Structures are given as C-alpha cells and as structure tokens.
Coordinates of C-alpha atoms in Angstrom, one line a residue:
Chain A
M1 CA 143.4 -64.5 153.8
E2 CA 140.3 -66.7 152.9
H3 CA 139.7 -66.8 157.7
T4 CA 138.9 -62.9 157.0
G5 CA 136.8 -63.2 154.1
A6 CA 134.5 -65.6 155.8
N7 CA 134.8 -63.8 159.7
I8 CA 133.2 -60.9 156.3
S9 CA 130.3 -62.4 155.2
E10 CA 129.3 -64.2 158.1
K11 CA 129.0 -60.8 159.7
M12 CA 127.6 -59.4 156.5
R13 CA 124.5 -62.6 156.9
F14 CA 124.0 -61.1 160.7
Q15 CA 123.8 -57.5 159.2
R16 CA 121.2 -58.7 156.5
L17 CA 119.4 -60.4 159.5
K18 CA 119.1 -58.3 162.3
S19 CA 119.2 -54.2 161.0
S20 CA 119.0 -51.5 159.0
P21 CA 119.7 -50.9 154.9
L22 CA 122.7 -49.0 156.1
A23 CA 124.0 -51.5 157.8
T24 CA 123.9 -53.9 155.6
I25 CA 125.2 -51.9 152.8
K26 CA 127.8 -51.2 154.8
G27 CA 128.4 -54.8 155.1
I28 CA 128.0 -55.4 151.7
I29 CA 130.8 -52.6 150.8
A30 CA 132.8 -53.8 153.5
V31 CA 132.7 -57.6 151.4
Q32 CA 133.5 -55.8 148.1
R33 CA 136.5 -54.4 149.7
A34 CA 138.0 -57.4 151.4
D35 CA 137.2 -59.0 147.9
L36 CA 139.2 -56.6 146.1
S37 CA 141.9 -56.6 148.2
E38 CA 142.3 -60.3 147.4
S39 CA 141.3 -61.3 143.9
G40 CA 142.2 -58.3 141.8
D41 CA 140.2 -58.4 138.7
T42 CA 141.9 -61.7 137.6
N43 CA 140.2 -63.7 139.1
T44 CA 136.9 -62.8 137.6
T45 CA 137.5 -62.4 134.7
S46 CA 137.1 -66.6 133.4
E47 CA 134.0 -66.5 134.3
K48 CA 131.1 -66.0 131.9
V49 CA 128.9 -63.1 132.8
T50 CA 125.1 -62.9 131.6
F51 CA 122.6 -60.4 131.5
T52 CA 118.8 -61.2 131.6
L53 CA 115.9 -61.1 132.7
S54 CA 115.8 -62.9 136.1
G55 CA 119.0 -61.6 137.0
A56 CA 116.9 -57.7 137.1
L57 CA 114.3 -59.3 139.0
L58 CA 116.4 -60.2 142.0
G59 CA 118.0 -56.8 141.6
A60 CA 115.3 -55.4 141.6
R61 CA 113.7 -57.4 144.6
R62 CA 116.5 -56.9 146.9
A63 CA 116.5 -52.8 146.2
I64 CA 112.8 -52.4 147.3
P65 CA 113.8 -51.4 151.5
L66 CA 116.5 -49.6 150.6
A67 CA 113.7 -47.8 148.6
L68 CA 111.5 -47.0 151.2
S69 CA 114.4 -44.9 152.2
V70 CA 115.4 -43.2 148.8
S71 CA 111.5 -42.4 148.8
A72 CA 112.0 -40.2 151.9
V73 CA 114.9 -38.7 151.1
G74 CA 113.3 -38.6 147.1
F75 CA 110.4 -36.8 149.5
A76 CA 112.5 -34.3 151.1
F77 CA 114.2 -33.0 147.7
G78 CA 110.8 -32.4 146.5
V79 CA 109.7 -30.1 149.5
L80 CA 112.7 -28.5 148.4
A81 CA 112.9 -28.0 145.0
H82 CA 109.4 -26.4 145.8
Q83 CA 110.6 -24.3 147.9
A84 CA 113.5 -23.1 145.6
K85 CA 110.6 -22.4 142.7
L86 CA 111.5 -25.3 140.8
D87 CA 107.8 -25.9 139.4
V88 CA 106.2 -29.6 138.9
V89 CA 108.0 -30.6 135.6
D90 CA 111.4 -29.2 136.5
A91 CA 111.4 -31.3 139.5
M92 CA 110.6 -34.7 137.7
L93 CA 113.1 -33.7 135.0
M94 CA 115.8 -33.4 137.9
S95 CA 114.9 -36.6 139.3
G96 CA 114.2 -38.3 136.7
L97 CA 117.1 -36.7 134.0
V98 CA 120.4 -36.2 136.6
Y99 CA 119.6 -39.4 139.3
A100 CA 121.9 -38.4 141.9
G101 CA 121.1 -37.0 145.6
A102 CA 123.1 -35.7 146.5
S103 CA 124.6 -33.5 143.8
Q104 CA 120.6 -32.3 143.8
F105 CA 120.1 -31.1 146.4
V106 CA 123.7 -28.8 146.5
A107 CA 123.1 -27.3 143.3
L108 CA 118.6 -27.0 145.0
S109 CA 120.7 -24.8 147.7
L110 CA 122.6 -22.9 144.6
W111 CA 119.2 -22.5 142.7
A112 CA 117.8 -19.3 145.4
A113 CA 120.4 -16.7 143.0
M114 CA 119.3 -14.3 139.8
P115 CA 120.1 -14.7 137.6
L116 CA 120.5 -18.3 137.6
P117 CA 124.3 -18.9 138.2
V118 CA 123.7 -22.4 135.7
V119 CA 127.5 -22.4 135.3
T120 CA 128.4 -23.5 139.7
I121 CA 125.4 -25.3 139.6
I122 CA 126.3 -27.7 137.2
L123 CA 130.5 -27.6 137.9
T124 CA 129.6 -28.2 141.5
T125 CA 126.7 -31.1 140.0
F126 CA 129.8 -32.7 138.8
I127 CA 132.1 -32.1 141.7
V128 CA 130.1 -34.1 143.8
N129 CA 129.7 -36.5 141.4
L130 CA 133.4 -36.8 140.7
R131 CA 132.6 -40.4 143.0
H132 CA 131.0 -42.4 140.3
L133 CA 134.3 -43.1 138.2
L134 CA 135.3 -44.5 141.1
M135 CA 132.0 -46.7 141.7
G136 CA 131.9 -47.1 137.2
A137 CA 135.3 -48.0 136.7
S138 CA 134.9 -51.1 140.0
L139 CA 132.3 -52.5 137.5
R140 CA 134.4 -53.0 134.8
P141 CA 135.9 -56.8 135.4
W142 CA 132.0 -57.9 134.9
F143 CA 130.7 -55.8 132.5
S144 CA 133.4 -55.0 129.4
R145 CA 132.5 -58.9 128.9
L146 CA 129.3 -57.3 127.9
P147 CA 128.4 -55.5 124.2
P148 CA 128.9 -51.3 125.3
W149 CA 125.7 -51.1 125.0
K150 CA 124.3 -52.7 127.6
A151 CA 126.9 -51.3 130.4
Y152 CA 126.1 -47.9 129.2
I153 CA 122.7 -48.0 129.7
S154 CA 123.0 -50.2 133.0
V155 CA 125.5 -47.7 133.8
F156 CA 122.4 -45.0 134.3
F157 CA 121.0 -46.5 137.0
M158 CA 124.8 -46.9 138.6
V159 CA 123.2 -45.0 142.7
D160 CA 124.6 -45.4 145.6
E161 CA 122.5 -48.0 146.8
S162 CA 122.1 -50.0 143.1
W163 CA 125.7 -49.9 143.2
A164 CA 127.3 -51.7 146.9
L165 CA 123.6 -54.0 146.0
T166 CA 125.6 -54.5 143.1
I167 CA 128.9 -55.0 143.4
G168 CA 127.8 -57.4 146.7
E169 CA 126.2 -60.0 144.8
F170 CA 129.0 -59.9 142.1
A171 CA 131.3 -60.9 145.5
A172 CA 128.5 -63.6 146.4
G173 CA 129.6 -64.9 143.5
G174 CA 126.5 -63.0 141.4
R175 CA 127.5 -63.5 137.7
D176 CA 124.6 -61.2 136.0
A177 CA 124.7 -57.8 134.9
A178 CA 121.1 -57.4 135.1
F179 CA 121.0 -57.0 138.0
L180 CA 122.6 -53.3 138.1
L181 CA 120.1 -52.0 136.2
G182 CA 116.8 -54.2 138.5
S183 CA 118.1 -52.5 141.6
G184 CA 117.9 -49.0 140.2
M185 CA 115.0 -49.3 138.2
I186 CA 112.7 -49.6 141.1
L187 CA 115.5 -46.7 143.2
F188 CA 114.6 -44.3 139.9
I189 CA 110.8 -44.8 139.9
A190 CA 111.2 -44.7 143.9
W191 CA 112.7 -42.0 143.5
V192 CA 111.0 -39.3 140.7
S193 CA 108.0 -40.3 142.5
S194 CA 108.7 -39.7 145.6
T195 CA 110.1 -36.2 144.2
V196 CA 107.1 -35.5 142.3
I197 CA 104.6 -36.4 146.1
G198 CA 106.8 -34.0 147.6
Q199 CA 106.9 -31.5 145.7
T200 CA 103.2 -31.2 145.4
I201 CA 102.5 -31.1 148.6
G202 CA 105.6 -28.6 149.3
A203 CA 103.1 -26.5 147.5
F204 CA 100.6 -26.3 151.0
I205 CA 104.1 -24.9 152.8
N206 CA 103.9 -21.4 152.5
N207 CA 106.4 -19.2 154.8
P208 CA 110.2 -21.6 154.9
A209 CA 111.4 -19.4 156.9
Q210 CA 108.8 -19.2 159.5
W211 CA 108.8 -23.1 159.8
G212 CA 112.8 -22.9 159.9
L213 CA 112.0 -25.0 156.5
D214 CA 115.6 -22.6 155.5
F215 CA 117.3 -25.4 158.6
A216 CA 116.3 -28.3 155.8
F217 CA 119.6 -28.3 152.8
T218 CA 121.8 -27.8 156.2
A219 CA 119.8 -30.8 157.8
V220 CA 120.2 -33.1 154.5
F221 CA 123.1 -32.9 154.7
T222 CA 124.1 -33.0 157.8
A223 CA 122.1 -36.5 158.0
L224 CA 124.0 -37.2 154.7
L225 CA 127.3 -36.7 156.1
V226 CA 127.4 -39.0 159.2
G227 CA 126.4 -41.9 156.9
M228 CA 129.5 -40.7 155.5
W229 CA 131.4 -40.6 159.0
K230 CA 133.9 -43.6 158.6
G231 CA 136.1 -42.9 161.8
K232 CA 139.1 -40.7 162.6
S233 CA 140.2 -40.3 159.1
N234 CA 138.0 -37.7 158.0
I235 CA 138.9 -35.7 161.3
L236 CA 140.8 -33.1 159.2
P237 CA 140.4 -33.2 155.9
W238 CA 136.3 -32.0 157.0
A239 CA 137.8 -29.4 159.8
V240 CA 140.2 -28.3 156.8
A241 CA 136.8 -28.1 154.8
A242 CA 135.1 -26.3 157.4
V243 CA 137.7 -23.7 158.0
V244 CA 138.1 -22.8 154.1
A245 CA 134.5 -22.5 153.3
V246 CA 133.8 -20.6 156.6
A247 CA 136.8 -18.2 155.8
A248 CA 135.7 -18.3 151.9
A249 CA 132.3 -17.0 153.1
H250 CA 132.7 -14.8 154.8
W251 CA 135.9 -13.0 152.1
L252 CA 134.9 -14.1 149.3
P253 CA 131.0 -13.6 147.1
G254 CA 128.5 -16.5 146.2
K255 CA 128.8 -20.1 146.8
W256 CA 133.0 -19.7 145.8
Y257 CA 133.5 -21.0 149.6
I258 CA 131.8 -25.0 148.5
I259 CA 134.4 -25.5 145.6
L260 CA 137.4 -23.8 147.5
G261 CA 136.5 -25.8 151.6
G262 CA 136.2 -29.5 149.1
T263 CA 138.5 -29.3 147.2
A264 CA 141.2 -27.8 150.4
G265 CA 139.1 -30.7 152.6
S266 CA 139.6 -34.0 149.6
L267 CA 143.2 -32.7 148.9
V268 CA 144.6 -32.9 152.4
G269 CA 142.8 -35.9 153.2
A270 CA 143.8 -37.6 150.1
L271 CA 147.2 -36.8 151.1
S272 CA 146.5 -37.6 154.5
D273 CA 145.5 -41.1 153.3
A274 CA 148.4 -41.8 151.6
K275 CA 151.6 -41.5 154.3
Chain B
M1 CA 117.9 -15.2 129.0
Q2 CA 114.5 -16.1 130.3
N3 CA 114.8 -17.6 133.4
E4 CA 112.4 -20.8 132.8
T5 CA 115.1 -22.0 130.1
L6 CA 118.3 -21.3 132.2
T7 CA 116.5 -23.4 134.3
L8 CA 116.4 -26.1 131.4
I9 CA 119.4 -25.4 130.8
A10 CA 120.9 -26.1 134.1
I11 CA 119.3 -29.3 134.5
M12 CA 120.3 -30.3 131.3
G13 CA 123.5 -30.0 132.0
M14 CA 123.7 -31.7 135.2
A15 CA 122.5 -34.9 133.4
L16 CA 124.7 -34.5 130.8
V17 CA 128.1 -34.6 133.6
T18 CA 125.9 -36.4 135.9
Y19 CA 125.8 -39.6 133.2
A20 CA 129.5 -38.6 131.9
T21 CA 131.0 -39.2 136.1
R22 CA 128.8 -42.5 135.8
A23 CA 130.4 -44.0 132.0
G24 CA 133.5 -42.4 133.0
G25 CA 134.8 -44.0 135.2
F26 CA 133.5 -47.5 133.4
W27 CA 135.4 -45.8 130.1
L28 CA 138.8 -44.2 131.6
M29 CA 139.6 -48.2 133.1
S30 CA 139.8 -49.6 129.3
L31 CA 142.7 -47.2 129.5
V32 CA 144.4 -45.9 132.5
T33 CA 144.5 -47.1 135.8
P34 CA 143.8 -44.8 138.2
S35 CA 146.8 -43.5 141.1
P36 CA 146.3 -44.8 144.3
R37 CA 146.4 -40.9 145.3
V38 CA 143.6 -39.8 142.7
E39 CA 141.8 -42.9 144.7
A40 CA 142.3 -41.7 147.5
W41 CA 141.2 -38.3 146.6
L42 CA 137.9 -38.9 144.9
K43 CA 136.8 -41.1 147.5
Q44 CA 137.4 -37.7 149.8
I45 CA 135.6 -35.6 147.8
P46 CA 131.6 -35.4 148.4
G47 CA 132.4 -35.8 152.2
A48 CA 134.0 -32.5 152.0
V49 CA 132.2 -30.6 149.3
L50 CA 129.1 -31.2 152.3
V51 CA 131.1 -30.1 154.9
A52 CA 131.8 -27.0 152.9
I53 CA 128.3 -26.2 152.5
I54 CA 127.3 -26.4 155.6
A55 CA 129.9 -25.4 157.8
P56 CA 129.0 -21.2 157.2
T57 CA 125.4 -22.1 158.5
V58 CA 126.0 -24.1 161.3
L59 CA 129.8 -22.7 162.8
A60 CA 129.5 -19.4 161.7
S61 CA 125.3 -17.5 161.6
S62 CA 123.9 -18.1 164.9
L63 CA 123.3 -20.3 168.5
A64 CA 120.4 -22.0 167.6
E65 CA 122.5 -23.6 163.7
T66 CA 124.5 -24.8 165.7
L67 CA 122.6 -26.7 168.4
A68 CA 119.6 -27.6 165.7
A69 CA 123.0 -29.3 163.6
L70 CA 124.1 -31.2 166.8
A71 CA 120.7 -32.0 167.4
T72 CA 120.4 -34.5 163.7
V73 CA 123.7 -35.4 163.8
L74 CA 122.7 -36.8 167.4
V75 CA 119.7 -38.5 165.1
A76 CA 121.3 -39.0 162.7
I77 CA 123.2 -41.5 164.3
R78 CA 121.0 -42.7 166.4
T79 CA 117.2 -44.0 163.7
K80 CA 120.6 -43.0 160.6
N81 CA 117.0 -41.9 158.7
V82 CA 118.1 -39.2 156.8
L83 CA 113.7 -38.1 157.3
I84 CA 113.7 -38.1 160.8
A85 CA 116.7 -36.1 161.4
M86 CA 115.9 -33.6 159.2
V87 CA 112.5 -33.1 160.2
V88 CA 114.3 -32.6 164.5
G89 CA 116.5 -30.8 163.1
V90 CA 114.1 -27.8 161.9
V91 CA 111.5 -28.3 164.4
T92 CA 114.9 -27.4 166.9
V93 CA 116.2 -24.3 164.8
W94 CA 112.4 -23.1 164.9
V95 CA 112.3 -23.6 168.7
L96 CA 115.2 -21.8 168.8
R97 CA 114.4 -18.9 167.1
R98 CA 111.7 -18.1 168.9
V99 CA 113.8 -19.0 172.6

C-alpha cells in the first residue's frame, strides 16, 4: 500500500500550497488515517520522542493561519456570550478553562433558561466533547514515552485544529511532542483574546432578535456541520437526529431534544457504519 | 442560589468534564483498546448533536429560518468560513422576517 501513502502526501503538499486551513486539515487527517491503518502503533514505538522548545515553536508557527480562523469563531462566541448575559470575565473564564468551541456554543444556547440548568449544561458539554476521547487515544503512541505530567499538560491544549496539525506532523515523521503544546497555545491565545473582544463589542448590540441575531447560533452550528460533512454516510444519522429532535422538542419540555436527537442519530450512525 | 454562583459552577463543571474527555482517552488507552463499534459511535456524536440542536429551529419554526439555514449552508460550502456564513444567515433571517 506504499503508493497510496505517497499519493496522499503528494496531495497534501498540493493542498498546503494552494488552499485554506480547512483543506489542509482534511489533507492531514487523510494522511493520518492512511498512516494508522497501515502501520498501527507498532512502527512508531521504536523511535525516540523529544519534547523541546524548538518543537513547540514549530507547532506555534504552523498554527498561525489556523489562529486567524479560530479568532473569527471566538469573536462570534464573544458576541453571543454577551447576548446570553455572560459578563466579560465569565466569557473569558469559559474560553480559557473549557477551551472547546462547539461545546461552548451549545452551552450558551442553554444559558437563557432561569434558573440556570447547570446539570444539563455540564452533561451536554460532556457529550459534545466525547470525541476528545478518541483524539487523546490517538496520541498515545507518542506521548506514552514522555513523563506523564508533560502529556497531561499537553492534552489540555488539544483542540480539533492542534490535534490535526500534530497528528499530521507525526505522520510526516516529526517526533517532537511539544508540537501539540506550541500549536495549542497559539490557538488558545487567539481563542481567549477574540472572545474578550467579541464580548466587549457585543455590548453595543441592544435588541438581538430585532436584528435576527437570535438566529446566530443556528447559523454557526449549520456552518460547523457543513465542515463536518463527510458524504452520504452522514445522511441517515443526521436525518434520524433531526426527526427525533423535532419530535422531542414538540412533545417534551426543556432541552431534552438535544440529548435524545444526538444520541439517536449517533447510535444509528455507528450501527450503519459497522455494517 | 445567586445566578452568578450558578454561572461559576456551570463553567467550572464544563471545564472539569472537558478536561476529563481530553485526558481520559489518553489514560484509557493504557488500560483498554476501544472496540471499533465504540469508536464509530464516538465519531458520530458531534455531528448528530449539532443537527439535533438546529433541527427544531430550521425545520419547525418558520420559512424564514429554513431559507436562512439554506443560505448559510451555501455560503459555508463556498467560503469555508464560519463567521461569513453566520453573518449571511443572520442577515437573511432579518430580511425575510421583514417581508
């Protein structure tokens, strides 16, 4: 299968040259998949893994283009945080301590209720972030050969983008695990600072519904979904999620439709995937 | 309880469970290997959750939301930019509610 790997890295180089961060990530993920399915963990365990400043700096440099798009989303998050009545300190705390975009948007959409549905918010955050389990697991072959504290600090900075870059770097032969820390920190700075700016500017927007801003959440999620689209295999699970959610929203109180629709859709997806 | 206290509890709770998912996969892999079926399920979750969140608004509120979502999809496909897609969606819904 060697020629397949070569083809993909050729394609990735091409994508790096011409196109957007999203396309680069897709290329990187494709390489990673090919790499994992071909070599598994065994090939990599014999090589030495380092954790150096220059590795972190390399990661930071690679993450700069992605930091721009992360800032755009962080700005949107800040504006919506203000709309959900989070003050600037709370918004900053959430971005700085949680640091997981999709789940933060989902949490904000639950924030309107009074009193605050704390348990629902935390449970939903956990469910949305379950994908981190897989991402963290995929780093094991490299990070298991470092002192545990370095690994457990590094994984805090593991977001979709820094993970994709790091896995791509490892797949291309890089063996400096500080790459994840460096790329994740640049994205962290971008995410937190753009949140603060967005929240501050959000203060100048008075009646959100009058400007259609109540639709902003839906629009952000819709756009994120477009980025997650992988092809026809998404149709069935997403349709099931939609139908269950619409029915649950109609018949049940509160936000149960999110957990019910999400669970039903993902289970159907997993079952039809396995066939 | 004061709402500010609840807010802080919610944010701390979110932070804790999120870190648990980040460290948990790395830690679990030292004990067990997830079955392909569990792996397939984990991969499906984020998309299904996002669909569930938007479906009642997009499909069961009014035509303005449905059309605005469609516009958002088209712009997101073309530009691959979440912020631009969001702005177009919001402007679309704003205009359509007016006509």
